[in-house]
PDB file of C-alpha atoms in Angstrom:
ATOM      1  CA  UNK A 158     -11.389  22.186 -21.743  1.00 98.00           C
ATOM      2  CA  UNK A 159     -11.917  24.524 -19.448  1.00 97.00           C
ATOM      3  CA  UNK A 160     -10.034  28.324 -20.625  1.00 97.00           C
ATOM      4  CA  UNK A 161     -10.094  31.157 -18.878  1.00 95.00           C
ATOM      5  CA  UNK A 162      -8.115  34.979 -20.958  1.00 95.00           C
ATOM      6  CA  UNK A 163      -5.724  31.859 -22.231  1.00 96.00           C
ATOM      7  CA  UNK A 164      -3.544  33.295 -25.554  1.00 97.00           C
ATOM      8  CA  UNK A 165      -0.300  31.505 -26.603  1.00 98.00           C
ATOM      9  CA  UNK A 166      -0.790  28.437 -23.369  1.00 98.00           C
ATOM     10  CA  UNK A 167      -4.072  27.722 -25.328  1.00 98.00           C
ATOM     11  CA  UNK A 168      -2.784  28.635 -28.850  1.00 97.00           C
ATOM     12  CA  UNK A 169       0.044  24.857 -28.228  1.00 98.00           C
ATOM     13  CA  UNK A 170      -2.581  23.159 -26.562  1.00 98.00           C
ATOM     14  CA  UNK A 171      -5.440  23.145 -29.325  1.00 97.00           C
ATOM     15  CA  UNK A 172      -1.946  22.996 -32.266  1.00 96.00           C
ATOM     16  CA  UNK A 173      -0.817  19.856 -30.759  1.00 96.00           C
ATOM     17  CA  UNK A 174      -4.591  18.444 -30.882  1.00 96.00           C
ATOM     18  CA  UNK A 175      -3.166  18.328 -34.074  1.00 94.00           C
ATOM     19  CA  UNK A 176      -0.991  15.885 -34.392  1.00 94.00           C
ATOM     20  CA  UNK A 177      -3.177  13.190 -32.704  1.00 95.00           C
ATOM     21  CA  UNK A 178      -2.690   9.587 -34.311  1.00 96.00           C
ATOM     22  CA  UNK A 179      -6.401   9.137 -33.319  1.00 96.00           C
ATOM     23  CA  UNK A 180      -8.780   9.771 -36.325  1.00 95.00           C
ATOM     24  CA  UNK A 181     -10.573  13.150 -35.488  1.00 92.00           C
ATOM     25  CA  UNK A 182     -14.015  11.824 -36.599  1.00 93.00           C
ATOM     26  CA  UNK A 183     -13.053   9.756 -33.274  1.00 95.00           C
ATOM     27  CA  UNK A 184     -13.076  12.757 -30.726  1.00 97.00           C
ATOM     28  CA  UNK A 185     -13.768  16.327 -30.638  1.00 97.00           C
ATOM     29  CA  UNK A 186     -12.634  19.307 -28.141  1.00 97.00           C
ATOM     30  CA  UNK A 187     -15.128  20.629 -26.132  1.00 98.00           C
ATOM     31  CA  UNK A 188     -13.765  24.431 -25.259  1.00 98.00           C
ATOM     32  CA  UNK A 189     -15.465  26.218 -22.849  1.00 98.00           C
ATOM     33  CA  UNK A 190     -14.573  29.768 -21.997  1.00 97.00           C
ATOM     34  CA  UNK A 191     -14.869  30.727 -18.240  1.00 96.00           C
ATOM     35  CA  UNK A 192     -13.331  34.446 -18.704  1.00 94.00           C
ATOM     36  CA  UNK A 193     -16.069  37.205 -17.689  1.00 89.00           C
ATOM     37  CA  UNK A 194     -14.266  39.433 -20.896  1.00 84.00           C
ATOM     38  CA  UNK A 195     -13.968  37.302 -23.744  1.00 79.00           C
ATOM     39  CA  UNK A 196     -11.225  38.274 -25.989  1.00 89.00           C
ATOM     40  CA  UNK A 197      -8.599  35.297 -25.329  1.00 94.00           C
ATOM     41  CA  UNK A 198     -10.252  32.730 -27.209  1.00 95.00           C
ATOM     42  CA  UNK A 199     -11.154  34.234 -30.088  1.00 94.00           C
ATOM     43  CA  UNK A 200      -7.792  36.129 -30.412  1.00 94.00           C
ATOM     44  CA  UNK A 201      -6.427  31.632 -30.097  1.00 95.00           C
ATOM     45  CA  UNK A 202      -9.032  30.177 -33.142  1.00 94.00           C
ATOM     46  CA  UNK A 203      -8.581  33.261 -35.402  1.00 93.00           C
ATOM     47  CA  UNK A 204      -4.498  32.610 -35.300  1.00 93.00           C
ATOM     48  CA  UNK A 205      -4.924  28.877 -35.983  1.00 91.00           C
ATOM     49  CA  UNK A 206      -4.510  27.202 -39.597  1.00 80.00           C
ATOM     50  CA  UNK A 207      -6.979  25.998 -41.111  1.00 75.00           C
ATOM     51  CA  UNK A 208      -9.017  26.429 -38.130  1.00 63.00           C
ATOM     52  CA  UNK A 209     -11.875  23.838 -39.052  1.00 67.00           C
ATOM     53  CA  UNK A 210      -9.289  21.299 -39.620  1.00 78.00           C
ATOM     54  CA  UNK A 211     -10.345  20.550 -35.897  1.00 90.00           C
ATOM     55  CA  UNK A 212     -13.672  19.124 -34.562  1.00 90.00           C
ATOM     56  CA  UNK A 213     -13.908  22.077 -32.044  1.00 94.00           C
ATOM     57  CA  UNK A 214     -16.603  23.148 -29.778  1.00 94.00           C
ATOM     58  CA  UNK A 215     -17.328  26.158 -27.400  1.00 95.00           C
ATOM     59  CA  UNK A 216     -19.544  27.147 -24.502  1.00 96.00           C
ATOM     60  CA  UNK A 217     -18.706  29.815 -22.653  1.00 96.00           C
ATOM     61  CA  UNK A 218     -19.728  30.441 -18.234  1.00 95.00           C
ATOM     62  CA  UNK A 219     -18.409  33.498 -17.392  1.00 92.00           C
ATOM     63  CA  UNK A 220     -16.172  33.206 -14.922  1.00 93.00           C
ATOM     64  CA  UNK A 221     -18.388  30.398 -12.796  1.00 94.00           C
ATOM     65  CA  UNK A 222     -14.415  28.638 -12.019  1.00 94.00           C
ATOM     66  CA  UNK A 223     -13.216  25.414 -13.637  1.00 94.00           C
ATOM     67  CA  UNK A 224     -15.572  22.895 -11.623  1.00 97.00           C
ATOM     68  CA  UNK A 225     -18.732  24.868 -13.621  1.00 97.00           C
ATOM     69  CA  UNK A 226     -16.348  24.803 -16.357  1.00 97.00           C
ATOM     70  CA  UNK A 227     -16.099  21.013 -16.702  1.00 97.00           C
ATOM     71  CA  UNK A 228     -19.242  20.099 -15.399  1.00 98.00           C
ATOM     72  CA  UNK A 229     -20.548  22.254 -19.120  1.00 98.00           C
ATOM     73  CA  UNK A 230     -18.222  21.031 -20.878  1.00 98.00           C
ATOM     74  CA  UNK A 231     -18.857  17.598 -19.957  1.00 98.00           C
ATOM     75  CA  UNK A 232     -22.856  18.028 -20.166  1.00 98.00           C
ATOM     76  CA  UNK A 233     -22.209  19.171 -24.216  1.00 98.00           C
ATOM     77  CA  UNK A 234     -19.954  16.132 -24.841  1.00 97.00           C
ATOM     78  CA  UNK A 235     -21.211  12.977 -26.932  1.00 96.00           C
ATOM     79  CA  UNK A 236     -18.889  10.834 -26.402  1.00 95.00           C
ATOM     80  CA  UNK A 237     -18.627   8.023 -23.944  1.00 95.00           C
ATOM     81  CA  UNK A 238     -15.285   8.452 -22.291  1.00 97.00           C
ATOM     82  CA  UNK A 239     -14.415  12.084 -21.143  1.00 98.00           C
ATOM     83  CA  UNK A 240     -10.253  13.301 -21.256  1.00 98.00           C
ATOM     84  CA  UNK A 241      -9.699  16.874 -18.578  1.00 98.00           C
ATOM     85  CA  UNK A 242      -7.825  18.833 -20.701  1.00 98.00           C
ATOM     86  CA  UNK A 243      -6.594  21.602 -19.652  1.00 98.00           C
ATOM     87  CA  UNK A 244      -5.557  25.094 -22.042  1.00 98.00           C
ATOM     88  CA  UNK A 245      -1.723  24.971 -20.871  1.00 98.00           C
ATOM     89  CA  UNK A 246      -1.020  21.245 -21.636  1.00 98.00           C
ATOM     90  CA  UNK A 247       0.161  20.154 -25.336  1.00 98.00           C
ATOM     91  CA  UNK A 248      -0.927  16.430 -26.050  1.00 98.00           C
ATOM     92  CA  UNK A 249       1.908  14.053 -27.191  1.00 97.00           C
ATOM     93  CA  UNK A 250       0.297  12.790 -30.727  1.00 96.00           C
ATOM     94  CA  UNK A 251      -0.420   8.849 -28.980  1.00 97.00           C
ATOM     95  CA  UNK A 252      -2.075  10.588 -26.157  1.00 98.00           C
ATOM     96  CA  UNK A 253      -6.427  10.029 -27.648  1.00 98.00           C
ATOM     97  CA  UNK A 254      -5.659   7.105 -28.595  1.00 97.00           C
ATOM     98  CA  UNK A 255      -4.042   5.911 -25.414  1.00 97.00           C
ATOM     99  CA  UNK A 256      -6.960   6.901 -22.832  1.00 97.00           C
ATOM    100  CA  UNK A 257      -9.484   6.085 -24.971  1.00 96.00           C
ATOM    101  CA  UNK A 258      -7.234   2.269 -25.204  1.00 96.00           C
ATOM    102  CA  UNK A 259      -6.957   2.320 -21.702  1.00 96.00           C
ATOM    103  CA  UNK A 260     -11.149   2.440 -21.154  1.00 95.00           C
ATOM    104  CA  UNK A 261     -11.167  -1.126 -23.107  1.00 92.00           C
ATOM    105  CA  UNK A 262     -10.321  -2.324 -20.407  1.00 81.00           C
ATOM    106  CA  UNK A 263     -13.189  -2.839 -18.137  1.00 74.00           C
ATOM    107  CA  UNK A 264     -11.495  -1.942 -14.789  1.00 75.00           C
ATOM    108  CA  UNK A 265     -10.786   1.885 -15.813  1.00 77.00           C
ATOM    109  CA  UNK A 266     -12.769   3.685 -14.625  1.00 91.00           C
ATOM    110  CA  UNK A 267     -10.476   7.254 -14.062  1.00 97.00           C
ATOM    111  CA  UNK A 268      -7.163   7.334 -16.119  1.00 97.00           C
ATOM    112  CA  UNK A 269      -4.176   9.878 -15.128  1.00 98.00           C
ATOM    113  CA  UNK A 270      -1.260   9.708 -18.028  1.00 97.00           C
ATOM    114  CA  UNK A 271       1.654  10.867 -16.288  1.00 96.00           C
ATOM    115  CA  UNK A 272       2.564  15.228 -17.098  1.00 98.00           C
ATOM    116  CA  UNK A 273       5.562  16.934 -16.825  1.00 98.00           C
ATOM    117  CA  UNK A 274       6.216  20.321 -16.002  1.00 98.00           C
ATOM    118  CA  UNK A 275       8.161  22.473 -18.879  1.00 98.00           C
ATOM    119  CA  UNK A 276       9.862  24.675 -16.361  1.00 98.00           C
ATOM    120  CA  UNK A 277      11.150  27.409 -18.068  1.00 98.00           C
ATOM    121  CA  UNK A 278       8.306  28.447 -18.638  1.00 98.00           C
ATOM    122  CA  UNK A 279       6.748  29.126 -14.877  1.00 97.00           C
ATOM    123  CA  UNK A 280       7.072  32.571 -15.133  1.00 96.00           C
ATOM    124  CA  UNK A 281       6.598  33.608 -18.161  1.00 97.00           C
ATOM    125  CA  UNK A 282       2.244  35.233 -17.907  1.00 96.00           C
ATOM    126  CA  UNK A 283       0.683  34.554 -21.255  1.00 96.00           C
ATOM    127  CA  UNK A 284       1.424  37.317 -23.995  1.00 95.00           C
ATOM    128  CA  UNK A 285      -1.998  40.381 -24.129  1.00 93.00           C
ATOM    129  CA  UNK A 286      -2.709  40.735 -27.308  1.00 94.00           C
ATOM    130  CA  UNK A 287      -1.664  37.246 -28.721  1.00 96.00           C
ATOM    131  CA  UNK A 288       2.498  35.946 -29.340  1.00 96.00           C
ATOM    132  CA  UNK A 289       2.701  33.100 -31.787  1.00 92.00           C
ATOM    133  CA  UNK A 290       5.530  31.871 -29.574  1.00 96.00           C
ATOM    134  CA  UNK A 291       6.238  31.271 -25.190  1.00 98.00           C
ATOM    135  CA  UNK A 292       9.766  32.781 -24.463  1.00 97.00           C
ATOM    136  CA  UNK A 293      11.020  31.519 -20.563  1.00 97.00           C
ATOM    137  CA  UNK A 294      14.095  31.363 -18.871  1.00 96.00           C
ATOM    138  CA  UNK A 295      16.902  32.182 -20.894  1.00 95.00           C
ATOM    139  CA  UNK A 296      15.376  33.355 -24.019  1.00 96.00           C
ATOM    140  CA  UNK A 297      14.369  29.521 -24.906  1.00 97.00           C
ATOM    141  CA  UNK A 298      11.135  29.464 -25.996  1.00 97.00           C
ATOM    142  CA  UNK A 299       7.951  26.890 -28.411  1.00 98.00           C
ATOM    143  CA  UNK A 300       6.345  27.415 -30.707  1.00 97.00           C
ATOM    144  CA  UNK A 301       3.301  26.206 -32.987  1.00 95.00           C
ATOM    145  CA  UNK A 302       6.215  24.516 -35.160  1.00 95.00           C
ATOM    146  CA  UNK A 303       8.559  23.056 -32.302  1.00 95.00           C
ATOM    147  CA  UNK A 304       5.272  20.796 -31.740  1.00 95.00           C
ATOM    148  CA  UNK A 305       6.045  18.332 -34.891  1.00 92.00           C
ATOM    149  CA  UNK A 306       9.208  16.740 -32.970  1.00 92.00           C
ATOM    150  CA  UNK A 307       8.622  17.748 -29.190  1.00 92.00           C
ATOM    151  CA  UNK A 308      10.425  15.331 -27.846  1.00 90.00           C
ATOM    152  CA  UNK A 309      13.403  16.798 -29.315  1.00 93.00           C
ATOM    153  CA  UNK A 310      12.562  20.205 -28.048  1.00 95.00           C
ATOM    154  CA  UNK A 311      11.869  19.240 -24.350  1.00 97.00           C
ATOM    155  CA  UNK A 312      15.302  18.289 -23.023  1.00 97.00           C
ATOM    156  CA  UNK A 313      16.233  21.980 -23.607  1.00 96.00           C
ATOM    157  CA  UNK A 314      12.623  23.011 -21.740  1.00 98.00           C
ATOM    158  CA  UNK A 315      13.410  22.216 -18.139  1.00 97.00           C
ATOM    159  CA  UNK A 316      11.355  19.179 -18.165  1.00 98.00           C
ATOM    160  CA  UNK A 317      10.714  18.530 -14.315  1.00 97.00           C
ATOM    161  CA  UNK A 318       8.073  16.723 -12.236  1.00 97.00           C
ATOM    162  CA  UNK A 319       5.624  18.235  -9.990  1.00 96.00           C
ATOM    163  CA  UNK A 320       4.958  17.222  -6.806  1.00 96.00           C
ATOM    164  CA  UNK A 321       1.007  16.877  -7.886  1.00 97.00           C
ATOM    165  CA  UNK A 322       2.788  14.231 -10.548  1.00 98.00           C
ATOM    166  CA  UNK A 323       5.475  12.931  -7.725  1.00 97.00           C
ATOM    167  CA  UNK A 324       2.294  11.755  -5.566  1.00 98.00           C
ATOM    168  CA  UNK A 325       0.921  10.448  -8.034  1.00 97.00           C
ATOM    169  CA  UNK A 326       3.618   7.919  -9.532  1.00 96.00           C
ATOM    170  CA  UNK A 327       3.767   6.923  -5.560  1.00 96.00           C
ATOM    171  CA  UNK A 328       0.068   6.247  -5.039  1.00 96.00           C
ATOM    172  CA  UNK A 329       0.172   4.433  -7.733  1.00 95.00           C
ATOM    173  CA  UNK A 330       3.567   2.746  -7.876  1.00 93.00           C
ATOM    174  CA  UNK A 331       3.074   1.177  -3.971  1.00 93.00           C
ATOM    175  CA  UNK A 332       0.847  -0.747  -2.137  1.00 92.00           C
ATOM    176  CA  UNK A 333       0.728   1.427   0.964  1.00 91.00           C
ATOM    177  CA  UNK A 334      -0.715   3.976  -0.359  1.00 95.00           C
ATOM    178  CA  UNK A 335      -3.751   2.613  -2.585  1.00 92.00           C
ATOM    179  CA  UNK A 336      -6.159   3.971  -0.481  1.00 93.00           C
ATOM    180  CA  UNK A 337      -4.198   7.988  -1.555  1.00 96.00           C
ATOM    181  CA  UNK A 338      -4.731   5.919  -5.224  1.00 96.00           C
ATOM    182  CA  UNK A 339      -8.193   9.209  -5.918  1.00 97.00           C
ATOM    183  CA  UNK A 340      -5.057  11.297  -5.433  1.00 98.00           C
ATOM    184  CA  UNK A 341      -4.344  10.603  -9.107  1.00 98.00           C
ATOM    185  CA  UNK A 342      -7.319  12.412 -10.347  1.00 98.00           C
ATOM    186  CA  UNK A 343      -5.572  15.337 -11.419  1.00 98.00           C
ATOM    187  CA  UNK A 344      -7.117  18.125 -13.393  1.00 95.00           C
ATOM    188  CA  UNK A 345      -5.077  17.692 -17.161  1.00 97.00           C
ATOM    189  CA  UNK A 346      -4.761  14.097 -18.920  1.00 98.00           C
ATOM    190  CA  UNK A 347      -7.325  12.593 -16.954  1.00 98.00           C
ATOM    191  CA  UNK A 348      -9.846  11.066 -18.196  1.00 98.00           C
ATOM    192  CA  UNK A 349     -12.616   8.865 -17.459  1.00 97.00           C
ATOM    193  CA  UNK A 350     -15.519   6.829 -18.345  1.00 95.00           C
ATOM    194  CA  UNK A 351     -18.987   9.129 -18.693  1.00 96.00           C
ATOM    195  CA  UNK A 352     -21.629   6.587 -16.206  1.00 95.00           C
ATOM    196  CA  UNK A 353     -18.751   7.243 -13.828  1.00 96.00           C
ATOM    197  CA  UNK A 354     -18.184  10.767 -13.943  1.00 97.00           C
ATOM    198  CA  UNK A 355     -22.103  11.528 -13.178  1.00 97.00           C
ATOM    199  CA  UNK A 356     -23.020   8.540 -10.623  1.00 96.00           C
ATOM    200  CA  UNK A 357     -21.061  10.809  -8.325  1.00 96.00           C
ATOM    201  CA  UNK A 358     -21.932  14.390  -9.505  1.00 97.00           C
ATOM    202  CA  UNK A 359     -19.077  15.422 -11.682  1.00 98.00           C
ATOM    203  CA  UNK A 360     -17.413  18.324 -10.202  1.00 98.00           C
ATOM    204  CA  UNK A 361     -18.482  20.118  -7.129  1.00 97.00           C
ATOM    205  CA  UNK A 362     -18.989  23.357  -8.034  1.00 96.00           C
ATOM    206  CA  UNK A 363     -19.403  24.466  -4.049  1.00 94.00           C
ATOM    207  CA  UNK A 364     -16.314  25.668  -4.599  1.00 94.00           C
ATOM    208  CA  UNK A 365     -17.310  28.189  -6.763  1.00 90.00           C
ATOM    209  CA  UNK A 366     -13.496  30.215  -8.066  1.00 90.00           C
ATOM    210  CA  UNK A 367     -11.954  28.977  -4.692  1.00 92.00           C
ATOM    211  CA  UNK A 368      -8.449  26.905  -6.236  1.00 89.00           C
ATOM    212  CA  UNK A 369      -6.906  24.181  -5.014  1.00 87.00           C
ATOM    213  CA  UNK A 370      -7.534  20.941  -5.364  1.00 94.00           C
ATOM    214  CA  UNK A 371     -11.860  20.722  -7.234  1.00 96.00           C
ATOM    215  CA  UNK A 372      -9.574  17.700  -9.167  1.00 97.00           C
ATOM    216  CA  UNK A 373      -8.859  15.513  -6.022  1.00 98.00           C
ATOM    217  CA  UNK A 374     -12.307  15.973  -4.568  1.00 98.00           C
ATOM    218  CA  UNK A 375     -13.901  14.391  -6.839  1.00 98.00           C
ATOM    219  CA  UNK A 376     -11.023  11.753  -7.123  1.00 97.00           C
ATOM    220  CA  UNK A 377     -12.163  11.269  -3.106  1.00 96.00           C
ATOM    221  CA  UNK A 378     -16.113  11.040  -4.665  1.00 97.00           C
ATOM    222  CA  UNK A 379     -14.227   8.559  -7.426  1.00 97.00           C
ATOM    223  CA  UNK A 380     -12.797   6.515  -4.560  1.00 95.00           C
ATOM    224  CA  UNK A 381     -15.594   6.786  -1.791  1.00 94.00           C
ATOM    225  CA  UNK A 382     -18.331   5.245  -5.442  1.00 94.00           C
ATOM    226  CA  UNK A 383     -15.990   2.689  -5.573  1.00 93.00           C
ATOM    227  CA  UNK A 384     -14.289   3.633  -8.819  1.00 95.00           C
ATOM    228  CA  UNK A 385     -10.715   2.505  -9.917  1.00 94.00           C
ATOM    229  CA  UNK A 386      -7.948   4.574 -10.512  1.00 95.00           C
ATOM    230  CA  UNK A 387      -5.197   3.372 -12.995  1.00 94.00           C
ATOM    231  CA  UNK A 388      -2.102   4.536 -14.677  1.00 95.00           C
ATOM    232  CA  UNK A 389      -0.994   5.983 -17.802  1.00 96.00           C
ATOM    233  CA  UNK A 390       2.589   6.076 -19.360  1.00 94.00           C
ATOM    234  CA  UNK A 391       2.014   8.453 -22.455  1.00 96.00           C
ATOM    235  CA  UNK A 392       2.836  11.277 -20.805  1.00 96.00           C
ATOM    236  CA  UNK A 393       2.099  15.656 -22.051  1.00 98.00           C
ATOM    237  CA  UNK A 394       4.412  18.434 -21.166  1.00 98.00           C
ATOM    238  CA  UNK A 395       2.532  20.564 -19.024  1.00 98.00           C
ATOM    239  CA  UNK A 396       3.556  24.872 -19.663  1.00 98.00           C
ATOM    240  CA  UNK A 397       3.252  25.949 -15.879  1.00 97.00           C
ATOM    241  CA  UNK A 398       2.498  28.830 -14.366  1.00 95.00           C
ATOM    242  CA  UNK A 399       4.004  29.936 -10.888  1.00 92.00           C
ATOM    243  CA  UNK A 400       1.715  31.261  -7.882  1.00 88.00           C
ATOM    244  CA  UNK A 401       2.612  33.083  -5.168  1.00 88.00           C
ATOM    245  CA  UNK A 402      -0.461  31.924  -3.597  1.00 90.00           C
ATOM    246  CA  UNK A 403      -0.074  28.072  -4.066  1.00 91.00           C
ATOM    247  CA  UNK A 404       1.012  27.674   0.108  1.00 88.00           C
ATOM    248  CA  UNK A 405      -2.490  29.693   1.360  1.00 93.00           C
ATOM    249  CA  UNK A 406      -4.884  28.829  -0.996  1.00 94.00           C
ATOM    250  CA  UNK A 407      -4.330  24.857  -1.131  1.00 95.00           C
ATOM    251  CA  UNK A 408      -5.055  24.944   3.036  1.00 96.00           C
ATOM    252  CA  UNK A 409      -8.235  27.097   2.631  1.00 96.00           C
ATOM    253  CA  UNK A 410      -9.918  25.080  -0.070  1.00 97.00           C
ATOM    254  CA  UNK A 411      -9.083  21.626   2.066  1.00 97.00           C
ATOM    255  CA  UNK A 412     -10.442  23.169   4.984  1.00 97.00           C
ATOM    256  CA  UNK A 413     -13.714  23.677   2.863  1.00 97.00           C
ATOM    257  CA  UNK A 414     -13.443  20.298   2.081  1.00 97.00           C
ATOM    258  CA  UNK A 415     -13.379  19.439   5.586  1.00 97.00           C
ATOM    259  CA  UNK A 416     -16.110  21.371   6.277  1.00 97.00           C
ATOM    260  CA  UNK A 417     -18.878  20.282   3.564  1.00 96.00           C
ATOM    261  CA  UNK A 418     -17.456  16.121   4.704  1.00 95.00           C
ATOM    262  CA  UNK A 419     -17.852  16.983   7.657  1.00 95.00           C
ATOM    263  CA  UNK A 420     -15.223  15.480   7.994  1.00 95.00           C
ATOM    264  CA  UNK A 421     -11.921  16.944  10.062  1.00 96.00           C
ATOM    265  CA  UNK A 422      -8.457  14.414   7.882  1.00 96.00           C
ATOM    266  CA  UNK A 423      -9.161  16.469   5.011  1.00 96.00           C
ATOM    267  CA  UNK A 424      -7.898  19.143   6.119  1.00 97.00           C
ATOM    268  CA  UNK A 425      -4.827  17.349   6.085  1.00 97.00           C
ATOM    269  CA  UNK A 426      -4.952  16.971   2.022  1.00 97.00           C
ATOM    270  CA  UNK A 427      -3.918  20.913   2.107  1.00 97.00           C
ATOM    271  CA  UNK A 428      -0.885  20.766   4.749  1.00 96.00           C
ATOM    272  CA  UNK A 429       0.625  17.865   2.952  1.00 97.00           C
ATOM    273  CA  UNK A 430       0.137  19.370  -0.977  1.00 96.00           C
ATOM    274  CA  UNK A 431       1.647  22.544   0.567  1.00 94.00           C
ATOM    275  CA  UNK A 432       4.207  20.783   1.121  1.00 94.00           C
ATOM    276  CA  UNK A 433       4.347  20.718   5.178  1.00 95.00           C
ATOM    277  CA  UNK A 434       3.418  16.635   5.899  1.00 96.00           C
ATOM    278  CA  UNK A 435       4.489  14.246   4.957  1.00 97.00           C
ATOM    279  CA  UNK A 436       3.079  11.288   2.505  1.00 97.00           C
ATOM    280  CA  UNK A 437       3.432   8.412   5.199  1.00 96.00           C
ATOM    281  CA  UNK A 438       1.479  10.770   7.658  1.00 97.00           C
ATOM    282  CA  UNK A 439      -0.893  12.128   5.319  1.00 97.00           C
ATOM    283  CA  UNK A 440      -1.358   7.846   4.728  1.00 95.00           C
ATOM    284  CA  UNK A 441      -1.868   7.359   8.623  1.00 94.00           C
ATOM    285  CA  UNK A 442      -3.600  10.536   9.181  1.00 93.00           C
ATOM    286  CA  UNK A 443      -7.037   9.777   6.362  1.00 92.00           C
ATOM    287  CA  UNK A 444      -7.008   5.383   6.559  1.00 80.00           C
ATOM    288  CA  UNK A 445      -9.950   3.950   3.224  1.00 70.00           C
ATOM    289  CA  UNK A 446     -11.464   5.944   1.926  1.00 60.00           C
ATOM    290  CA  UNK A 447     -14.805   5.482   2.927  1.00 58.00           C
ATOM    291  CA  UNK A 448     -18.258   5.876   0.664  1.00 52.00           C
ATOM    292  CA  UNK A 449     -20.818   8.065   2.565  1.00 51.00           C
ATOM    293  CA  UNK A 450     -18.898  11.130   1.548  1.00 55.00           C
ATOM    294  CA  UNK A 451     -21.582  13.019  -0.139  1.00 53.00           C
ATOM    295  CA  UNK A 452     -22.779  13.998  -3.614  1.00 56.00           C
ATOM    296  CA  UNK A 453     -21.055  16.983  -5.406  1.00 57.00           C
ATOM    297  CA  UNK A 454     -23.942  19.759  -5.629  1.00 53.00           C
ATOM    298  CA  UNK A 455     -23.461  23.082  -7.815  1.00 47.00           C
ATOM    299  CA  UNK A 456     -23.941  25.914  -6.748  1.00 42.00           C
ATOM    300  CA  UNK A 457     -26.823  27.938  -7.523  1.00 31.00           C
TER     301      UNK A 457
END
């Protein structure tokens, strides 16, 4: 779990993991703080009731970007199955158990669980300093106590699937988009077998702190390596934060990907994610993923 300056969202994310049905001896949380100036993580861990009750291990990466933070967490993790979970994503009680069970199928190399945005909080910044509750539009709020019966609270918190989650559903359900199933490699609630992750070099740190799709770029290389992608019915809930620069950053990121892969067609992914290209047009433009994409390279 990479984190950077999160307070209440991270508190809620960690608290949700206390309610997992999977035995605590069977999972660990590797929390990687990528903030240049530490402090938020200490606030959160101090606010957790019985912090020793969660199997949390910590690392710090000092602001080198999400890809580096995720790779650091993967290197430190001791399990064979790596589950990437963002610091603003609330795991429902069976999430870890369901991911682990999905990997009992030898053909399931990459598994993504559905994410539902709680849009009531899209315009709510993380409180500084930490507060025990997150308050969103029209006074709607969520606190650690709500996580014991999260499904009962969700209908009042603006549940909605994001654009990329709607895309994930389309590409897994329609054979016409089979070549685009790597678009389900979304950065939260996605699990990968360690051997498969390491085979392609993990996340590509070449893009540094540039935001816009290091998770999907990993999926692209996984698909080129022959990895299979499977959907998981178990849902997690995302506490989104709206960004005004999304429409600019996504095309910029994917132009960089196109240059790095020496494939101009890949710039179309950014155009699609920015809402300026249809899924049919993207599928026609890209065609099948080939097996000659470059391996990830750590940033120097």
